[in-house]
Short mmCIF file of C-alpha atoms and ligand atoms in Angstrom, two decimals:
data_model
loop_
_atom_site.label_atom_id
_atom_site.label_comp_id
_atom_site.label_asym_id
_atom_site.label_seq_id
_atom_site.Cartn_x
_atom_site.Cartn_y
_atom_site.Cartn_z
CA MET A 1 -4.39 -10.57 -11.43
CA VAL A 2 -2.40 -9.22 -8.33
CA ALA A 3 -4.88 -10.54 -5.37
CA ALA A 4 -3.51 -14.32 -6.68
CA TRP A 5 -0.24 -13.77 -6.56
CA ARG A 6 2.28 -16.09 -5.12
CA PRO A 7 5.65 -15.33 -5.48
CA ALA A 8 7.12 -18.72 -4.74
CA SER A 9 11.39 -17.54 -4.61
CA LEU A 10 12.02 -14.79 -3.93
CA LYS A 11 10.66 -12.63 -0.71
CA PHE A 12 8.68 -8.70 -1.27
CA THR A 13 8.67 -6.97 1.80
CA PRO A 14 7.50 -3.62 1.51
CA MET A 15 9.33 -0.62 2.70
CA GLY A 16 6.67 1.52 4.89
CA GLU A 17 3.68 2.43 3.76
CA SER A 18 5.22 2.32 0.25
CA PHE A 19 5.86 1.38 -3.10
CA VAL A 20 9.05 0.25 -2.87
CA ALA A 21 9.31 -3.08 -1.74
CA GLN A 22 12.68 -4.78 -0.71
CA VAL A 23 13.11 -8.43 -2.60
CA GLU A 24 15.86 -11.38 -1.00
CA GLY A 25 16.79 -14.33 -2.28
CA LEU A 26 18.10 -12.74 -5.66
CA ASP A 27 22.17 -14.00 -5.99
CA PHE A 28 23.79 -12.61 -9.75
CA SER A 29 27.32 -15.62 -8.92
CA GLN A 30 24.39 -18.18 -10.65
CA PRO A 31 22.19 -16.96 -14.03
CA ILE A 32 18.99 -15.53 -12.70
CA PRO A 33 16.57 -18.96 -13.43
CA ALA A 34 12.97 -18.17 -15.64
CA ALA A 35 10.64 -18.16 -13.08
CA VAL A 36 13.14 -15.96 -10.85
CA ARG A 37 13.42 -13.50 -13.50
CA ASP A 38 9.20 -13.70 -13.94
CA GLU A 39 8.51 -13.11 -10.02
CA LEU A 40 10.99 -10.77 -9.91
CA LEU A 41 9.23 -8.34 -13.34
CA ALA A 42 5.79 -9.42 -11.66
CA GLY A 43 7.07 -7.61 -8.92
CA LEU A 44 8.71 -5.01 -10.15
CA HIS A 45 5.06 -3.83 -12.58
CA LYS A 46 3.04 -5.45 -9.36
CA TYR A 47 5.28 -2.72 -6.65
CA GLY A 48 6.50 0.22 -9.13
CA VAL A 49 9.65 -0.29 -7.43
CA LEU A 50 12.01 -2.81 -5.81
CA VAL A 51 15.47 -3.53 -4.12
CA ALA A 52 18.26 -5.85 -3.23
CA ARG A 53 20.98 -5.88 -1.54
CA GLY A 54 24.17 -8.19 -1.48
CA THR A 55 23.41 -9.82 -4.44
CA ASN A 56 26.65 -10.08 -6.28
CA ILE A 57 25.53 -8.71 -9.04
CA THR A 58 28.37 -7.68 -12.31
CA ASP A 59 28.06 -5.28 -14.74
CA ASP A 60 27.67 -8.84 -17.17
CA THR A 61 25.25 -10.59 -15.02
CA MET A 62 23.29 -6.53 -14.45
CA ILE A 63 22.82 -6.97 -19.00
CA ALA A 64 22.28 -10.81 -18.79
CA LEU A 65 19.42 -10.17 -16.47
CA GLY A 66 17.91 -7.03 -18.58
CA GLN A 67 18.05 -9.43 -21.90
CA GLN A 68 16.26 -11.29 -20.84
CA TRP A 69 13.59 -8.54 -20.85
CA GLY A 70 13.67 -7.00 -23.97
CA GLN A 71 16.21 -4.96 -25.74
CA LEU A 72 18.48 -2.53 -23.86
CA ASP A 73 18.58 1.22 -24.52
CA ASN A 74 22.27 2.03 -25.36
CA ILE A 75 24.49 4.93 -25.52
CA THR A 76 25.15 4.56 -28.32
CA ALA A 77 24.43 8.41 -30.04
CA HIS A 78 25.95 10.25 -26.79
CA LYS A 79 28.53 8.60 -28.43
CA LYS A 80 27.33 9.47 -31.49
CA ALA A 81 27.47 13.01 -30.40
CA GLY A 82 31.01 12.86 -29.13
CA ARG A 83 30.70 12.01 -25.57
CA THR A 84 33.88 9.86 -24.32
CA MET A 85 33.01 6.55 -22.04
CA ARG A 86 35.47 5.22 -19.22
CA LEU A 87 33.13 1.98 -19.40
CA PRO A 88 32.89 -0.07 -22.90
CA GLN A 89 29.58 -1.56 -23.19
CA ASP A 90 26.86 0.14 -24.90
CA GLU A 91 25.03 -0.88 -22.68
CA ILE A 92 25.32 0.32 -19.40
CA PHE A 93 25.16 4.81 -18.98
CA ASP A 94 27.32 5.00 -16.60
CA VAL A 95 25.47 8.23 -13.95
CA SER A 96 28.79 7.63 -12.19
CA ASN A 97 30.48 10.94 -10.84
CA ILE A 98 33.80 9.93 -12.40
CA ASP A 99 35.71 10.49 -15.67
CA PRO A 100 37.26 8.45 -18.21
CA ASP A 101 40.60 9.37 -16.49
CA ASP A 102 39.83 7.85 -13.09
CA ASN A 103 39.41 11.01 -11.11
CA ILE A 104 36.03 12.24 -9.92
CA ILE A 105 33.38 15.04 -11.71
CA THR A 106 34.01 18.18 -10.42
CA VAL A 107 32.19 21.88 -11.28
CA ALA A 108 35.41 22.64 -13.38
CA ASP A 109 34.20 19.67 -15.85
CA ALA A 110 30.61 21.59 -16.80
CA LEU A 111 29.44 19.40 -19.34
CA ARG A 112 29.37 16.33 -16.39
CA THR A 113 28.56 18.66 -13.67
CA SER A 114 25.31 20.00 -16.03
CA SER A 115 24.76 16.19 -16.97
CA ALA A 116 24.18 15.63 -12.53
CA ARG A 117 22.19 18.60 -12.70
CA GLY A 118 19.45 17.03 -14.94
CA ASN A 119 19.32 13.49 -13.55
CA ALA A 120 18.46 15.35 -10.29
CA MET A 121 15.62 16.60 -11.85
CA TRP A 122 12.44 14.38 -11.28
CA HIS A 123 12.11 12.29 -15.30
CA ALA A 124 11.69 9.15 -16.03
CA ASP A 125 14.60 6.59 -18.69
CA GLY A 126 14.05 7.79 -21.72
CA ALA A 127 10.91 9.82 -21.87
CA TYR A 128 13.24 12.20 -24.38
CA ASN A 129 12.86 9.41 -26.79
CA PRO A 130 10.13 8.11 -29.43
CA ARG A 131 10.83 5.56 -27.63
CA ARG A 132 11.18 5.50 -24.29
CA SER A 133 12.58 3.34 -20.96
CA GLY A 134 10.66 0.06 -19.46
CA ILE A 135 13.05 -1.44 -16.56
CA SER A 136 15.81 0.10 -15.35
CA ILE A 137 18.59 -1.30 -12.91
CA LEU A 138 21.19 0.81 -11.11
CA ARG A 139 23.51 -1.14 -9.48
CA ALA A 140 25.70 0.19 -6.87
CA VAL A 141 29.76 -0.24 -7.36
CA GLU A 142 31.31 2.82 -4.84
CA LEU A 143 29.52 5.05 -2.08
CA PRO A 144 30.30 8.11 -0.94
CA PRO A 145 30.89 7.97 3.20
CA LYS A 146 26.98 7.58 5.31
CA GLY A 147 25.43 10.23 5.42
CA MET A 148 27.13 12.00 2.28
CA GLY A 149 23.39 11.72 0.35
CA GLY A 150 23.82 9.77 -2.94
CA GLU A 151 19.45 8.50 -2.48
CA THR A 152 18.02 7.92 -5.68
CA GLU A 153 14.29 8.98 -5.25
CA PHE A 154 10.97 7.99 -6.32
CA LEU A 155 7.71 9.15 -6.54
CA ASP A 156 4.41 6.55 -6.65
CA THR A 157 2.90 8.36 -10.89
CA ARG A 158 -0.13 5.62 -10.77
CA THR A 159 -0.94 6.28 -6.67
CA ALA A 160 -1.08 10.25 -7.73
CA TYR A 161 -3.05 9.27 -11.08
CA GLU A 162 -5.23 7.61 -9.15
CA ASP A 163 -5.91 10.31 -6.33
CA LEU A 164 -7.18 12.91 -8.76
CA PRO A 165 -10.01 14.19 -9.14
CA ALA A 166 -12.65 13.10 -11.50
CA GLU A 167 -12.89 16.15 -13.65
CA THR A 168 -9.33 16.56 -13.89
CA LYS A 169 -8.61 12.44 -15.74
CA GLN A 170 -10.42 14.38 -17.73
CA ALA A 171 -9.89 17.10 -18.33
CA ILE A 172 -5.88 15.40 -19.41
CA ASP A 173 -7.15 12.56 -21.25
CA GLY A 174 -6.18 12.42 -24.55
CA LEU A 175 -3.48 15.01 -23.25
CA VAL A 176 0.54 14.57 -26.02
CA GLY A 177 3.33 16.10 -23.77
CA LEU A 178 6.24 16.58 -26.11
CA ASN A 179 9.34 16.05 -24.57
CA THR A 180 12.91 16.84 -24.78
CA LEU A 181 16.12 16.32 -22.53
CA MET A 182 16.76 19.90 -23.02
CA TRP A 183 14.02 21.41 -21.57
CA ASN A 184 15.28 19.07 -18.20
CA ARG A 185 18.82 20.45 -19.43
CA LYS A 186 18.09 23.76 -19.47
CA GLN A 187 15.97 23.89 -16.75
CA ALA A 188 18.29 22.24 -13.73
CA ASN A 189 21.85 25.14 -15.20
CA PRO A 190 19.74 28.61 -16.23
CA GLU A 191 22.75 29.83 -16.22
CA MET A 192 24.02 28.57 -18.95
CA GLN A 193 25.51 29.54 -22.30
CA THR A 194 24.88 25.67 -23.99
CA PHE A 195 21.16 25.80 -23.31
CA LYS A 196 20.05 29.49 -22.17
CA ASP A 197 18.98 30.31 -26.30
CA ILE A 198 17.61 26.88 -27.11
CA ASP A 199 14.21 27.25 -27.42
CA CYS A 200 12.12 24.01 -26.72
CA THR A 201 9.16 24.83 -28.87
CA LYS A 202 11.93 24.73 -32.11
CA VAL A 203 14.37 21.33 -30.69
CA PRO A 204 12.05 17.68 -31.69
CA LEU A 205 10.64 16.41 -29.08
CA SER A 206 8.84 12.87 -28.86
CA LYS A 207 5.41 13.22 -28.09
CA HIS A 208 4.08 10.77 -25.10
CA LYS A 209 1.15 10.72 -23.49
CA ILE A 210 0.08 12.25 -19.94
CA ALA A 211 -2.48 9.98 -18.96
CA GLN A 212 -1.69 6.37 -19.25
CA VAL A 213 -2.66 3.18 -18.76
CA HIS A 214 0.73 0.46 -16.82
CA GLU A 215 -0.19 -2.43 -19.03
CA PRO A 216 1.15 -5.13 -15.83
CA SER A 217 -1.80 -3.85 -13.57
CA GLY A 218 -3.60 -2.12 -15.74
CA ARG A 219 -4.03 0.60 -13.14
CA GLY A 220 -3.50 4.68 -14.33
CA ASN A 221 -0.23 6.09 -14.37
CA LEU A 222 0.76 10.32 -14.90
CA TYR A 223 3.70 10.56 -17.78
CA ILE A 224 5.27 13.56 -16.52
CA GLY A 225 8.40 14.62 -14.92
CA SER A 226 11.63 17.20 -16.20
CA TYR A 227 11.38 16.21 -19.61
CA ASN A 228 8.34 17.35 -20.68
CA HIS A 229 8.30 21.49 -22.37
CA HIS A 230 4.40 21.87 -23.09
CA ILE A 231 1.70 19.72 -24.20
CA ASP A 232 1.09 19.49 -27.72
CA GLY A 233 -1.99 21.86 -29.06
CA MET A 234 -2.09 23.74 -26.18
CA PRO A 235 -0.66 27.29 -26.43
CA VAL A 236 2.97 26.86 -24.12
CA GLU A 237 2.53 28.68 -20.83
CA GLU A 238 -1.69 26.49 -20.16
CA GLY A 239 0.59 23.46 -20.89
CA ARG A 240 3.58 24.31 -18.71
CA LYS A 241 0.50 25.72 -15.91
CA LEU A 242 -0.50 22.46 -16.75
CA ILE A 243 1.93 20.30 -16.18
CA ASP A 244 3.81 22.18 -13.56
CA ASP A 245 0.50 21.75 -11.33
CA LEU A 246 0.36 18.23 -11.68
CA MET A 247 3.99 17.81 -11.30
CA ALA A 248 3.25 19.63 -7.97
CA HIS A 249 0.09 17.38 -7.51
CA VAL A 250 2.73 14.01 -7.98
CA MET A 251 5.37 15.77 -5.43
CA GLN A 252 3.65 15.94 -2.56
CA ASP A 253 6.11 13.47 0.49
CA LYS A 254 2.49 10.96 0.38
CA TYR A 255 4.02 9.46 -2.84
CA LYS A 256 7.70 10.28 -2.21
CA PHE A 257 10.40 7.61 -1.53
CA ALA A 258 13.83 7.81 -0.69
CA VAL A 259 16.08 4.31 -1.53
CA HIS A 260 19.33 5.06 0.90
CA TYR A 261 22.21 2.54 0.00
CA GLU A 262 24.16 0.66 2.00
CA ASN A 263 27.19 -1.57 -0.25
CA SER A 264 28.51 -2.43 -3.16
CA GLY A 265 26.56 -4.67 -4.20
CA ASP A 266 23.16 -2.84 -3.76
CA VAL A 267 20.70 -2.91 -7.26
CA THR A 268 17.37 -0.92 -7.47
CA PHE A 269 14.93 -2.31 -9.91
CA TRP A 270 11.64 -0.04 -10.92
CA ASP A 271 9.60 0.42 -14.19
CA ASN A 272 9.76 3.65 -15.39
CA THR A 273 6.30 3.58 -16.87
CA ALA A 274 5.09 3.60 -13.17
CA VAL A 275 7.11 6.15 -11.42
CA LEU A 276 9.02 9.10 -11.91
CA HIS A 277 12.77 9.14 -10.18
CA ARG A 278 15.89 11.67 -9.20
CA ALA A 279 19.49 11.70 -8.26
CA THR A 280 20.11 14.38 -4.69
CA LEU A 281 23.65 15.58 -4.87
CA GLY A 282 24.13 15.28 -1.44
CA GLN A 283 27.50 16.27 0.88
CA TYR A 284 29.57 13.80 -1.74
CA HIS A 285 29.44 15.84 -5.10
CA GLY A 286 32.73 16.58 -5.60
CA LYS A 287 34.35 14.81 -3.10
CA TYR A 288 33.75 11.07 -2.71
CA ARG A 289 33.37 8.93 -5.36
CA ARG A 290 29.88 7.26 -5.92
CA ASP A 291 29.88 4.48 -9.12
CA MET A 292 26.61 3.98 -10.18
CA ARG A 293 25.75 1.93 -13.41
CA ARG A 294 22.66 1.34 -15.07
CA ILE A 295 20.32 -0.17 -17.65
CA SER A 296 17.51 0.04 -18.91
CA THR A 297 15.67 -1.74 -21.90
CA PHE A 298 12.47 -0.15 -23.60
CA ASP A 299 9.62 -0.76 -23.14
CA ASN A 300 7.69 -2.86 -24.46
CA SER A 301 4.01 -2.66 -24.02
CA SER A 302 1.40 -0.51 -26.57
CA TRP A 303 2.41 2.36 -24.99
CA ALA A 304 6.51 1.92 -25.77
CA TYR A 305 6.53 4.74 -28.84
CA GLY A 306 3.14 6.70 -27.32
CA GLU A 307 2.85 9.30 -30.93
CA ASN A 308 6.01 8.90 -32.72
CA ASP A 309 6.53 7.54 -34.89
CA PRO A 310 7.87 3.78 -35.01
CA LEU A 311 9.48 3.93 -38.15
CA ASN A 312 11.36 7.36 -37.72
CA SER A 313 13.11 6.64 -33.84
CA GLN A 314 16.21 8.56 -34.01
CA GLN A 315 17.57 7.78 -30.43
CA VAL A 316 18.38 11.06 -28.82
CA GLY A 317 22.61 12.20 -27.79
CA LEU A 318 24.01 15.23 -25.42
CA THR A 319 28.57 15.16 -25.15
C1 OGA B 401 19.76 6.94 -13.80
C2 OGA B 401 19.34 7.11 -12.14
C3 OGA B 401 19.86 8.45 -10.11
C4 OGA B 401 21.03 8.31 -9.28
O1 OGA B 401 20.38 5.91 -13.39
O2 OGA B 401 18.72 6.93 -14.57
O3 OGA B 401 18.98 9.28 -12.36
O4 OGA B 401 20.70 8.31 -8.58
N1 OGA B 401 20.29 7.66 -11.72
O5 OGA B 401 22.25 7.47 -9.54
MN1 MN B 402 17.54 8.25 -13.89
#
């Protein structure tokens, strides 16, 4: 199927020898035709990450496209936990460094700083939820000056899985990773009292297998990252060692790619079931505005809920 794939409306150009491709031909100032939407999704499933520039995208047209791919994840659990939002739409995850009063977040805002640090650790969006995220769309609204950082980095976890020795693939087959947002925040903020005393074996944990099949491409995938605290049914230390070893494998430079943003209107799309990503803090942090906004679909593959109970799938929220 992939070999015969010939996009008619969009042009995909791999960036280097990587799993990231630049896509040309997307214009959000008009409704996106169904054929273009389908081609974009097929490209995303093939590559893992797509970058489009000068797209005329807005919050509403970003949401409209995402909704055509499936039900969107939302921030209502975070609102319920008491977080005040800068933007009105519940579908938008505000990953800017700007507070609701339009000021740049500094270290004085300990909680938002802790989230920014957490976001700079490798992750798949929504892995800590019972129903994980599928596709994420991240748009640049306002960027820090060039050279000040703020790239988004990606790891090709499908190729990394495929490169594993056969005995490792066998050893991890069927293992269930236990995930919590708290583990990410705790690792990123080791000094912070809010997270310091949390025992990550005693909080609600979402269960997703660590060796998976990416259904749209039929390729294997390693579904790990900074939310994955330990492995179900394995002593915690043993599970940690396994996850750390697998992370060291996928973090190799050969699986890594950094997307640089050039102008507002740049958009990155990624498939959370095929790649890991992280924000980079850089020198801009605390000094220059970086306004980035994301939406995510819920995964609609048969792996979406992992080993979690679909009937008891409360989303996790944090102030
Ligand atoms: C996100 C995210 C990375 C970035 O929005 O989920 O991880 O570079 N963003 O802001
Ligand atoms: Mn993310």
